[in-house]
Tab-separated table of C-alpha atoms in Angstrom:
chain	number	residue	atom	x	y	z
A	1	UNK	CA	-1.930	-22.584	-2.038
A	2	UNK	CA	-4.689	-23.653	0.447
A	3	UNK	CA	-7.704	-24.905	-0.878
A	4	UNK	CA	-11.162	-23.543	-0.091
A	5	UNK	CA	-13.217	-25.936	1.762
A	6	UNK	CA	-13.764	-23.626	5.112
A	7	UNK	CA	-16.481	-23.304	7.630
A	8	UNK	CA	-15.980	-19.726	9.018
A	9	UNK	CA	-17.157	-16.993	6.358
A	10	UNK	CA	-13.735	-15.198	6.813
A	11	UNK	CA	-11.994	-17.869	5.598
A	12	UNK	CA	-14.280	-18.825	2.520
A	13	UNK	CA	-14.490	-15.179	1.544
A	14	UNK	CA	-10.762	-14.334	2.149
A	15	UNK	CA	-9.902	-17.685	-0.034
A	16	UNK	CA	-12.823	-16.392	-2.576
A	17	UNK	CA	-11.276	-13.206	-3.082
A	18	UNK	CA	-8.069	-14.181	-3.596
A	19	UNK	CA	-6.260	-13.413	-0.559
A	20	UNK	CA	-4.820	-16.805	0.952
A	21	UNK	CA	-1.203	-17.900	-0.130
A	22	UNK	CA	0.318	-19.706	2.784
A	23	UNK	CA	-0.962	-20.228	6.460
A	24	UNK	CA	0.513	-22.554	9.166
A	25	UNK	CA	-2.292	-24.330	10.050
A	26	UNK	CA	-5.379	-23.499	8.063
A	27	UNK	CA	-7.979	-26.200	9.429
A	28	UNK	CA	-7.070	-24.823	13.450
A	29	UNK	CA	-7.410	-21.475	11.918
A	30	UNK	CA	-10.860	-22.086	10.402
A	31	UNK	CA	-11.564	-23.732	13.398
A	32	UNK	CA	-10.765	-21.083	15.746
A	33	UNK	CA	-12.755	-17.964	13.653
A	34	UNK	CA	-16.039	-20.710	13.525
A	35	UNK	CA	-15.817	-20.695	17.921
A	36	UNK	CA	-15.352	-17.098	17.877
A	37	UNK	CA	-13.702	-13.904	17.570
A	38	UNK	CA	-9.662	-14.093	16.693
A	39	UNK	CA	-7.743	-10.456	17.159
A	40	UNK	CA	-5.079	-10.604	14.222
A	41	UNK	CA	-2.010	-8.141	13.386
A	42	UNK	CA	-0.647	-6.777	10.898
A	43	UNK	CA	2.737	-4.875	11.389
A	44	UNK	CA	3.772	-1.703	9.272
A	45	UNK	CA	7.008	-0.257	9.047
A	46	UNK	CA	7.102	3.768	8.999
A	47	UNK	CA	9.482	4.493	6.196
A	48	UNK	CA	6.881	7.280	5.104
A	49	UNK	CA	4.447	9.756	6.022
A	50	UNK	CA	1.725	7.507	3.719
A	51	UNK	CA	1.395	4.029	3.161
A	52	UNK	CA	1.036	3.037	-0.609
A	53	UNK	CA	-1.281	0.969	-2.787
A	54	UNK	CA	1.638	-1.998	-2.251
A	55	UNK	CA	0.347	-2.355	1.260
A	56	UNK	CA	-3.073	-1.879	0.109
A	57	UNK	CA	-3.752	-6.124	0.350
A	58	UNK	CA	-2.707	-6.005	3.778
A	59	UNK	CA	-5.222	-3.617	4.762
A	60	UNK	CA	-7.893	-5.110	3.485
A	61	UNK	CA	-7.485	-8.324	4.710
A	62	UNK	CA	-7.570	-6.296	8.087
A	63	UNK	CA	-10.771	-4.724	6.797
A	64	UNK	CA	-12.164	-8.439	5.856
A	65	UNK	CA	-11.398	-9.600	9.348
A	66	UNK	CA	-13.183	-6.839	10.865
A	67	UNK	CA	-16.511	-7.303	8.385
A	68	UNK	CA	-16.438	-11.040	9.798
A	69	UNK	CA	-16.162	-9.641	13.431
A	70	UNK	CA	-12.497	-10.428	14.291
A	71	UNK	CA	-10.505	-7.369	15.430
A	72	UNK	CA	-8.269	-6.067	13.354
A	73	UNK	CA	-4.761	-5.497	15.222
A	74	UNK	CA	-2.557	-2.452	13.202
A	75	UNK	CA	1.086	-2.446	14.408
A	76	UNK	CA	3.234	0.485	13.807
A	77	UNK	CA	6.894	0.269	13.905
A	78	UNK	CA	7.899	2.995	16.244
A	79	UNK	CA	10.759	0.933	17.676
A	80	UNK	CA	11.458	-1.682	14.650
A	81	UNK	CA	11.645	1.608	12.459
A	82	UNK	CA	15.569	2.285	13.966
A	83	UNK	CA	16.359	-1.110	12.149
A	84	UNK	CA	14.721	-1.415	9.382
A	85	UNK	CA	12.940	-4.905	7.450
A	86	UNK	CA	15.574	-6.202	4.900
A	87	UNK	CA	13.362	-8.440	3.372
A	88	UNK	CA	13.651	-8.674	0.027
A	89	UNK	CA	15.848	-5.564	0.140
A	90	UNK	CA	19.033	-4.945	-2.240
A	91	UNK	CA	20.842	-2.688	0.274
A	92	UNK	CA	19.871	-1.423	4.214
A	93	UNK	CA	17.219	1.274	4.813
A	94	UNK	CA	18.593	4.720	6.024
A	95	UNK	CA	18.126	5.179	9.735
A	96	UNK	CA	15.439	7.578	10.612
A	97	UNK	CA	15.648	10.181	13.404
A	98	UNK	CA	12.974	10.045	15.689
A	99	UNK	CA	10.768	13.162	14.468
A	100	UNK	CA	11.015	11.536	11.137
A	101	UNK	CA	9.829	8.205	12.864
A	102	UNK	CA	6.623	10.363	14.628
A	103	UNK	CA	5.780	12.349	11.759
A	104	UNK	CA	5.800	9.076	9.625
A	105	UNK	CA	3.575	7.363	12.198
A	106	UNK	CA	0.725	10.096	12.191
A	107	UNK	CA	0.349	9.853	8.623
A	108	UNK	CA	0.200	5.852	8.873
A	109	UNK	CA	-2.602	5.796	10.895
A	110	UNK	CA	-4.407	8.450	9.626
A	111	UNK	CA	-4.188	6.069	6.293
A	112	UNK	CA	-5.165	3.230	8.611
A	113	UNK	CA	-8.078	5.081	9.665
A	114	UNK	CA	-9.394	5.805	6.442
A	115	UNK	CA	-10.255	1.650	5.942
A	116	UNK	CA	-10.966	0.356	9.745
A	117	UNK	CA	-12.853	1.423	12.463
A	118	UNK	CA	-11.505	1.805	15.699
A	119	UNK	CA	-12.251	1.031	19.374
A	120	UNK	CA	-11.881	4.363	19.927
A	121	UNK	CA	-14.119	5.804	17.069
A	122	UNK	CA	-17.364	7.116	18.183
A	123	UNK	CA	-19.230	4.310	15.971
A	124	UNK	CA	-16.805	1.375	16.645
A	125	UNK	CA	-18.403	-1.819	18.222
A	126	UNK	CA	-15.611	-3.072	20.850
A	127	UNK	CA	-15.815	-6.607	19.734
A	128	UNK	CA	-14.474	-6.079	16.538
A	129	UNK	CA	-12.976	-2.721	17.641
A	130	UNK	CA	-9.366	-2.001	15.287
A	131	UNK	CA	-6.545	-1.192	18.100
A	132	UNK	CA	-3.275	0.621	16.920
A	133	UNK	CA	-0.268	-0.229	18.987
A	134	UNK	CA	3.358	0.988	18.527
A	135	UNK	CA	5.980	-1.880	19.387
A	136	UNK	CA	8.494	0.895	20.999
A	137	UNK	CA	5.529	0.783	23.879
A	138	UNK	CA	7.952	-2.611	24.364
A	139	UNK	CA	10.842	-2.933	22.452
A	140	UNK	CA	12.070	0.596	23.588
A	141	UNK	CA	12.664	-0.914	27.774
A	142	UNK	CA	14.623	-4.292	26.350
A	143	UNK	CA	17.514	-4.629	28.074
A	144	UNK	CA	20.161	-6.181	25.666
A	145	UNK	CA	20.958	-9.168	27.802
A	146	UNK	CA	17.936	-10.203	28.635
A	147	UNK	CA	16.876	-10.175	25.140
A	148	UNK	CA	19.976	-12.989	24.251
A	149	UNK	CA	19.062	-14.698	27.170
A	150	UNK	CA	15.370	-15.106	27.118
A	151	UNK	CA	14.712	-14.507	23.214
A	152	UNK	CA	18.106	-15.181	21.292
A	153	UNK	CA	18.567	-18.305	22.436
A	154	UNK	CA	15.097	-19.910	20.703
A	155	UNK	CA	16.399	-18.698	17.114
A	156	UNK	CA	18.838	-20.668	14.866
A	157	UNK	CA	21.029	-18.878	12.778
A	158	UNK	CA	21.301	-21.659	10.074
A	159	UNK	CA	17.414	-21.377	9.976
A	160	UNK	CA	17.879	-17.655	9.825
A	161	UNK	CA	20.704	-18.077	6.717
A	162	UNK	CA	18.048	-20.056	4.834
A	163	UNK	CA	14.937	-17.054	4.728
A	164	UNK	CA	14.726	-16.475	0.876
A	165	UNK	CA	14.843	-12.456	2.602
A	166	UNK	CA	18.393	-13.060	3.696
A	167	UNK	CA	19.668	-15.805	1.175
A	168	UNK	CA	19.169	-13.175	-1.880
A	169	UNK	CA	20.956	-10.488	-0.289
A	170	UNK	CA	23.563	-12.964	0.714
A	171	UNK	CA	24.066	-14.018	-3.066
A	172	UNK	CA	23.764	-10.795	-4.582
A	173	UNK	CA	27.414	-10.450	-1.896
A	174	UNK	CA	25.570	-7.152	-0.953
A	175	UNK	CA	25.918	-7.941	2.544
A	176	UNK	CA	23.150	-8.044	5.972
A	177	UNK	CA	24.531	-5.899	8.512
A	178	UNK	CA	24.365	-7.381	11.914
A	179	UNK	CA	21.600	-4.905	13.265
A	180	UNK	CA	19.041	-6.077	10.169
A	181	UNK	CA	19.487	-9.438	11.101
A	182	UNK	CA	17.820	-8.414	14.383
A	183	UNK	CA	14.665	-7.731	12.889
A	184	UNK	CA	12.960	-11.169	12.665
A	185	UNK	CA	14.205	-11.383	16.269
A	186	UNK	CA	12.348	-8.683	17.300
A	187	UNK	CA	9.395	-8.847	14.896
A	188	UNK	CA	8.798	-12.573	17.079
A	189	UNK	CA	8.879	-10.611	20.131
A	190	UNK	CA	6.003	-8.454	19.027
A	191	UNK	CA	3.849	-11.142	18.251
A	192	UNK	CA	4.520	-12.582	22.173
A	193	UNK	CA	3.918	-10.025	23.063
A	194	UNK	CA	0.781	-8.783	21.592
A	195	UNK	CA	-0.031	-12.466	22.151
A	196	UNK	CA	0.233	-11.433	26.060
A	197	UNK	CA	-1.678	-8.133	25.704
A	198	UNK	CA	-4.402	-8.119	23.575
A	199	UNK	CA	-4.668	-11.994	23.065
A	200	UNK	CA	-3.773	-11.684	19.367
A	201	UNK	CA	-3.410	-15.130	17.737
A	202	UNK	CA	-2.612	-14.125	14.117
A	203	UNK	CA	-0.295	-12.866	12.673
A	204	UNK	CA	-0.812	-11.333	8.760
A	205	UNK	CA	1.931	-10.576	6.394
A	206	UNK	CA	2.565	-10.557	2.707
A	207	UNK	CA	4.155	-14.035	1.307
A	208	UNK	CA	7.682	-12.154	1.689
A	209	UNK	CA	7.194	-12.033	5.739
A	210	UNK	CA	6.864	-16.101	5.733
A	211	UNK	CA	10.017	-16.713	7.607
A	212	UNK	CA	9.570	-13.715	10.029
A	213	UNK	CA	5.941	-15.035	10.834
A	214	UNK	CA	7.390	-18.632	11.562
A	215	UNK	CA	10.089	-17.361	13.728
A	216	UNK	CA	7.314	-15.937	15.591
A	217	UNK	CA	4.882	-18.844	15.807
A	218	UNK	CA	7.745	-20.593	16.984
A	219	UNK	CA	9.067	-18.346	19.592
A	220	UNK	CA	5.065	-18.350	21.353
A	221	UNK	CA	5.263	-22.019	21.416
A	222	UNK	CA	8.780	-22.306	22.747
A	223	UNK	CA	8.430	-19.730	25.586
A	224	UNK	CA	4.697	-19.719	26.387
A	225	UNK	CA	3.422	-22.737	25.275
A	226	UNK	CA	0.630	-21.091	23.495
A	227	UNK	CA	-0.621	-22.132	20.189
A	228	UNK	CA	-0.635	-19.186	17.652
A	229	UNK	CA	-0.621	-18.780	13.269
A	230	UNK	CA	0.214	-16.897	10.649
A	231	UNK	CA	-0.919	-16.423	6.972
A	232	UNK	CA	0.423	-14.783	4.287
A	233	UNK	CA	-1.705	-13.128	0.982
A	234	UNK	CA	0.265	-13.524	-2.087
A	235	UNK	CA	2.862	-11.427	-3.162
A	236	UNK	CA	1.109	-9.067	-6.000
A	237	UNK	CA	2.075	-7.777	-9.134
A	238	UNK	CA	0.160	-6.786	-12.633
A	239	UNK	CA	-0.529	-9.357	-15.401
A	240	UNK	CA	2.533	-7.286	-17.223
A	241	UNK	CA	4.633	-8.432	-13.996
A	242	UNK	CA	4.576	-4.282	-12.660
A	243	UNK	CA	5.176	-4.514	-8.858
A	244	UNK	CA	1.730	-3.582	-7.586
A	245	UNK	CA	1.540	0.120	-6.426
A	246	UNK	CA	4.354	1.140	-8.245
A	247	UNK	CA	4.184	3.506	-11.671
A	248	UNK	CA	6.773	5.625	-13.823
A	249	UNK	CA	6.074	8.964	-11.361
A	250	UNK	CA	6.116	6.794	-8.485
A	251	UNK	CA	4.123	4.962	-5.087
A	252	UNK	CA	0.502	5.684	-5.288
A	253	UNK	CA	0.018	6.912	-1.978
A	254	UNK	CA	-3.031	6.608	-0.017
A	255	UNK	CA	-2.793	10.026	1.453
A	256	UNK	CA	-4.160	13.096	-0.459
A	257	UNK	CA	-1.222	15.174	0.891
A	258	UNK	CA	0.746	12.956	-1.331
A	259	UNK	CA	-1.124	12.057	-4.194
A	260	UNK	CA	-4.424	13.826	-5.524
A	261	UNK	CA	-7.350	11.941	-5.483
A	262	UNK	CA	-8.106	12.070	-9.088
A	263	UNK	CA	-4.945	10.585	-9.740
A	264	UNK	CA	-5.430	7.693	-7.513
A	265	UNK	CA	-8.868	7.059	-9.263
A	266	UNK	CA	-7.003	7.249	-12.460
A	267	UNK	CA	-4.423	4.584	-11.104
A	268	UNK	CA	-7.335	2.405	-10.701
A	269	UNK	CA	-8.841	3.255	-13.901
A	270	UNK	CA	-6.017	2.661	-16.058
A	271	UNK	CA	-6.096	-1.051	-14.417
A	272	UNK	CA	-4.862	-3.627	-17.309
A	273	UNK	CA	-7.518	-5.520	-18.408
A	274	UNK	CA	-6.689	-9.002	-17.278
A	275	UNK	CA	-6.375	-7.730	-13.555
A	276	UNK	CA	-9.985	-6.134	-13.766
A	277	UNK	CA	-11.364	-8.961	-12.255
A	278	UNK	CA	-8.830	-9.615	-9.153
A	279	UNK	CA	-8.333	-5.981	-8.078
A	280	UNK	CA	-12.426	-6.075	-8.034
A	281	UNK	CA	-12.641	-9.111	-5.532
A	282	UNK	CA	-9.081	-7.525	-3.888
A	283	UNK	CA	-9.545	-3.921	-3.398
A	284	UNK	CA	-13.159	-3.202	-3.601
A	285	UNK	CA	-16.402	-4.740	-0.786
A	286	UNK	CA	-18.367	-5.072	-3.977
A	287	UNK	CA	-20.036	-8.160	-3.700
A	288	UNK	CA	-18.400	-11.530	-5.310
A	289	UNK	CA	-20.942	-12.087	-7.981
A	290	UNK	CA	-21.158	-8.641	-8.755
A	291	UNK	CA	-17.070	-8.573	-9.093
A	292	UNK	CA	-17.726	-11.918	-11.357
A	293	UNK	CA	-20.354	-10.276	-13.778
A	294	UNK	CA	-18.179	-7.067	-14.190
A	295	UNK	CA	-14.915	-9.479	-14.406
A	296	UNK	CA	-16.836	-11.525	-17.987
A	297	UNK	CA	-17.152	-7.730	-19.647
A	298	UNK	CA	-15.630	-7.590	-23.037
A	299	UNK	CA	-14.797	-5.299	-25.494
A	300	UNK	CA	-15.692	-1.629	-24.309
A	301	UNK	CA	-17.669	-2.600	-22.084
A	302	UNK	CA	-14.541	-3.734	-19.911
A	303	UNK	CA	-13.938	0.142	-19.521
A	304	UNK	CA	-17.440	0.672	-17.128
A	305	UNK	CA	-15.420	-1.963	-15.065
A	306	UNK	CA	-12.993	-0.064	-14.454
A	307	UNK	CA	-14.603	3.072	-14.082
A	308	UNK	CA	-16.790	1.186	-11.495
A	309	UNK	CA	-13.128	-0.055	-10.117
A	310	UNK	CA	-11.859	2.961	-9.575
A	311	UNK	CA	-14.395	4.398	-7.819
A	312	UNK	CA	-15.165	1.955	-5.550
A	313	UNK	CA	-11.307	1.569	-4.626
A	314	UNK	CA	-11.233	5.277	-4.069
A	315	UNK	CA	-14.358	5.610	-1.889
A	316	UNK	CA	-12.620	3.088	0.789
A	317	UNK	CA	-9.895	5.249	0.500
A	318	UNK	CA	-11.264	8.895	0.457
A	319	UNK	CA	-14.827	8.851	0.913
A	320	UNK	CA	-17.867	8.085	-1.385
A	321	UNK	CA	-18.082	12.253	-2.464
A	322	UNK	CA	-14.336	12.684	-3.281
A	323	UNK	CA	-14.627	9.143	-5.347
A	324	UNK	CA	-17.359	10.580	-7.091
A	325	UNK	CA	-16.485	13.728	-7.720
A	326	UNK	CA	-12.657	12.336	-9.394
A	327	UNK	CA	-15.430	10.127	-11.433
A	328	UNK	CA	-17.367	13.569	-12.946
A	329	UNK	CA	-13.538	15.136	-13.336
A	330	UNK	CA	-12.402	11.858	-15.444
A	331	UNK	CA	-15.293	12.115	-17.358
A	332	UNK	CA	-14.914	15.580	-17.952
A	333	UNK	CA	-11.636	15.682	-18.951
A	334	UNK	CA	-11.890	12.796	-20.988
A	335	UNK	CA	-15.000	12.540	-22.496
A	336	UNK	CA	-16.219	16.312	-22.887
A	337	UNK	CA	-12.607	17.518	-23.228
A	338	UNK	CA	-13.130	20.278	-20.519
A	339	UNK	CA	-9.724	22.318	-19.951
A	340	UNK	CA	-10.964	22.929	-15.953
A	341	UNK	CA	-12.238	19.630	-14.837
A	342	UNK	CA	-12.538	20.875	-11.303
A	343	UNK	CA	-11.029	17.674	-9.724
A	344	UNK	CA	-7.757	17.372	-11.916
A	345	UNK	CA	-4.476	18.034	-10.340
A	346	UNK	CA	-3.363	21.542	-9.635
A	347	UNK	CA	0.006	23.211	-10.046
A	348	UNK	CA	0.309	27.168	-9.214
A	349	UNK	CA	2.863	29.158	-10.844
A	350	UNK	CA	3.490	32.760	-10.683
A	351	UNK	CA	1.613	35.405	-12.624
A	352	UNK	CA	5.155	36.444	-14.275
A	353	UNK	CA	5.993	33.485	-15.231
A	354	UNK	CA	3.185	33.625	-17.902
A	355	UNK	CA	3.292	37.148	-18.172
A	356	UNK	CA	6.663	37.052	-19.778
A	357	UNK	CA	5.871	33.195	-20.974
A	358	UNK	CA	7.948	30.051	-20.740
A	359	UNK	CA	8.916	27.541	-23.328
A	360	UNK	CA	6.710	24.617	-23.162
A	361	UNK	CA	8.957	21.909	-22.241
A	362	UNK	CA	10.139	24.068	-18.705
A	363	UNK	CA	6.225	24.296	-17.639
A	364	UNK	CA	5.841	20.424	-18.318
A	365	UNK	CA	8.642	20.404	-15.701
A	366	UNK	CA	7.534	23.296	-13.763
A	367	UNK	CA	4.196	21.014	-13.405
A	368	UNK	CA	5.745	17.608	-12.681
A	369	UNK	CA	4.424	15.958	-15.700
A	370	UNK	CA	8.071	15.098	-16.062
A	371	UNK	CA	11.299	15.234	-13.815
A	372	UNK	CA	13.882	16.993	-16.374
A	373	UNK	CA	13.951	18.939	-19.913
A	374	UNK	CA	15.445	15.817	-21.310
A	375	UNK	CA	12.527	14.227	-20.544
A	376	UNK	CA	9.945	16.909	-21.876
A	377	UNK	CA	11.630	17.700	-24.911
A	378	UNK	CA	11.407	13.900	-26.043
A	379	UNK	CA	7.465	13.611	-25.110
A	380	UNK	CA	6.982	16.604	-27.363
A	381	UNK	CA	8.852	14.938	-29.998
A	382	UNK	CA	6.694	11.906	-29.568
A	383	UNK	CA	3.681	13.642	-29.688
A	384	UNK	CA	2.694	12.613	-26.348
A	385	UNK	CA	2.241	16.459	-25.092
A	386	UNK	CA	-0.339	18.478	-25.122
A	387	UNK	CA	-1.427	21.958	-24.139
A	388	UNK	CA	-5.315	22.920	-24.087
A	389	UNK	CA	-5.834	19.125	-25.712
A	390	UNK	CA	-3.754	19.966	-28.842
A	391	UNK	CA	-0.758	18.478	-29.551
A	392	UNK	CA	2.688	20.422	-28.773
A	393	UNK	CA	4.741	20.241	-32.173
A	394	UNK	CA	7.972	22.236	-31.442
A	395	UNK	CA	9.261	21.800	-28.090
A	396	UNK	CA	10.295	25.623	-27.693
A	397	UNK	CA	6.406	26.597	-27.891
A	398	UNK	CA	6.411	29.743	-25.493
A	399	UNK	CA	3.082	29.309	-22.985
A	400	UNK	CA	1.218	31.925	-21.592
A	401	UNK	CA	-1.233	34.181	-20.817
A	402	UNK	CA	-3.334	33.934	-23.882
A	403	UNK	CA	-3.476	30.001	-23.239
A	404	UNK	CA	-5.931	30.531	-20.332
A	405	UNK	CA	-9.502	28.582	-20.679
A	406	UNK	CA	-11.414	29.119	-17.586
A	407	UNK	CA	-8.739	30.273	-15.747
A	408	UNK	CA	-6.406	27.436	-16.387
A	409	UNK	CA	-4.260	25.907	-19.035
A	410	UNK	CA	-4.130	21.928	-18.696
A	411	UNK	CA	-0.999	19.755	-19.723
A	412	UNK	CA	-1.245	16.646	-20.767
A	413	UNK	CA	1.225	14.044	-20.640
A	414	UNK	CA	-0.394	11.292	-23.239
A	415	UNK	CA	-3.777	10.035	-22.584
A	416	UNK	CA	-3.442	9.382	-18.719
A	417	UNK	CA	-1.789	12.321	-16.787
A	418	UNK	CA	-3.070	15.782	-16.467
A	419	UNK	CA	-2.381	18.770	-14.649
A	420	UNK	CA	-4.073	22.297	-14.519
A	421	UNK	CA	-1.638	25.198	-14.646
A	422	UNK	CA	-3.102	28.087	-12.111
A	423	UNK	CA	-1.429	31.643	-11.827
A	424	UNK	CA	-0.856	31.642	-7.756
């Protein structure tokens, strides 16, 4: 863990917040962002149409950068995305076609867009200017030859055997097929080569992409003779030891095509008390002493931090209004007990359905409050269902019509997942 002790304010704050784990060479780092601007990357692999809250740390250590003036340098995978990152992996990644691999990369940066600003955005200052590049632009024209002559022969496959990535795959006798074992090959070659085109001198990853990042610091200096580093934020997970981004109904995305934006506030919200603090300096631009006052909260009071939390992390996300507005809907729905907070999650079903009326534990599936009757039948047992805010008591319960308030009935699935049942 490196030490604060810095000169340039991206390093103290980055080291303040929490975001420093390893870095190659921290004091020619520090030294290099005190001269003057440093243009940094980031790479992101397109195995969806949304990035989640898991590669949430990544961005805003991009978004850091950028406050400090540094520009912010957001690969996409376009050409790494036919491989595939086994790091950390218990079995290969299924190859995508290439309109998969597009449609995947317009959602990315639209996410992207959401936290940086752009060269190309009407406001953007140039300096600091975010570029997006796509590493087919290169890796698509390699010829295979020249790529063992002039890149393969720098890289050591017993230094390759030892990355923690490949070793636990390796144990586990689950096997790295040979075109995975590419990737740290070619993820080198990107950072050359954005060291070539856009001067980029950083390279940003979480603590999993250590060995990758060396491979590539090493391949600049071997080839070019160029002096370049890396640094890695610390691989994240809940006090409880969750994986960060992950919950029982899945990744919370950072599109609103894929996840509603009152349910991302409510990811935020439900925030375990002990991480209150960290996802504050983390996830939010609040201030550090402001993070530090809400952090020493106890009691009840603990819940305005995470109210406070979860809007903040959700205005970066989807703007100030839409933050707010899942705010009023929480409140709403949880403190007023409205049926038709007008921000909850909505699920349409058709006006027969309700007409002739369904047992209760099919429209908890219907809504996707659960993924099978199994399921449903034993949250009603548990009396963690509800209809209208009462409790469900027999699991055959027929819904319909009649259970309309305000044009809705709302499901509850215990205290923190709602959904508003619409005819439509």
């Amino acid at each position: 863990m490196v030490e604060n002790g810095f000169q340039s304010s991206f390093m103290q704050e980055a080291a303040a917040r929490g975001f420093i784990f390893q870095c190659t060479d921290p004091a020619a780092l520090d030294e290099a962002m005190v001269k003057g601007s440093v243009a940094a990357y980031i790479g992101f692999d397109p195995t969806a149409d949304s990035l989640h809250v898991g590669s949430l740390i990544q961005i805003m250590m991009l978004r850091l950068l950028q406050k400090h003036g540094h520009r912010p340098v957001a690969l996409v995978g376009g050409g790494t995305a036919r491989i595939g990152d086994p790091s950390f992996r218990e079995e290969a990644r299924r190859l995508m076609t290439e309109d998969t691999i597009r449609t995947n990369l317009a959602g990315i940066e639209g996410c992207l867009r959401q936290f940086l600003t752009f060269s190309d955005d009407a406001s953007g200052n140039v300096g600091s200017g975010a570029i997006l590049v796509n590493n087919a632009d290169w890796l698509d024209k390699l010829a295979y030859i020249d790529l063992l002559r002039d890149i393969g022969v720098h890289f050591s496959i017993n230094r390759m055997l030892s990355f923690d990535s490949v070793k636990n795959r390796l144990d586990r006798e689950q096997g790295l097929t040979f075109l995975e074992f590419n990737y740290s090959i070619l993820q080198s070659y990107d950072f050359r080569e954005l060291n070539r085109r856009h001067g980029v001198t950083l390279q940003l990853g979480g603590s999993d992409q250590w060995g990758n990042i060396v491979s590539g610091v090493d391949l600049v200096r071997r080839t070019d003779q160029a002096s370049v580093m890396g640094l890695t934020t610390p691989l994240l997970t809940t006090s409880s030891g969750a994986k960060m981004g992950k919950t029982a109904n899945g990744a919370v995305w950072l599109s609103e095509n894929r996840l509603p934006v009152f349910d991302y506030w409510q990811f935020w919200r439900n925030t375990e008390d002990a991480d209150v603090g960290r996802f504050l300096r983390l996830f939010t631009d609040l201030p550090l002493e402001e993070c530090a006052r809400l952090e020493a909260l106890q009691g009840a009071e603990i819940n305005e931090a995470k109210k406070i939390l979860a809007t903040e992390a959700t205005a970066l996300c989807h703007g100030r209004d839409a933050a707010q507005a899942a705010a009023e809907a929480a409140r709403q729905t949880f403190e007023e007990g409205k049926v038709a907070a007008a921000d909850l999650p909505v699920h349409s079903v058709p006006q027969a359905m309700l007409a002739e009326g369904v047992p209760v534990f099919r429209l908890f599936v219907e809504a996707g409050l659960v993924k099978t009757n199994g399921e449903a039948r034993r949250l009603v047992r548990g009396g963690g269902a509800r209809v209208n805010n009462a409790v469900v008591q027999d699991e055959n319960t027929v819904i319909s019509e009649k259970d309309m308030a305000d044009g809705a009935i709302r499901l509850s699935s215990g205290k923190k997942h709602h959904v508003l049942v619409k005819v439509g």
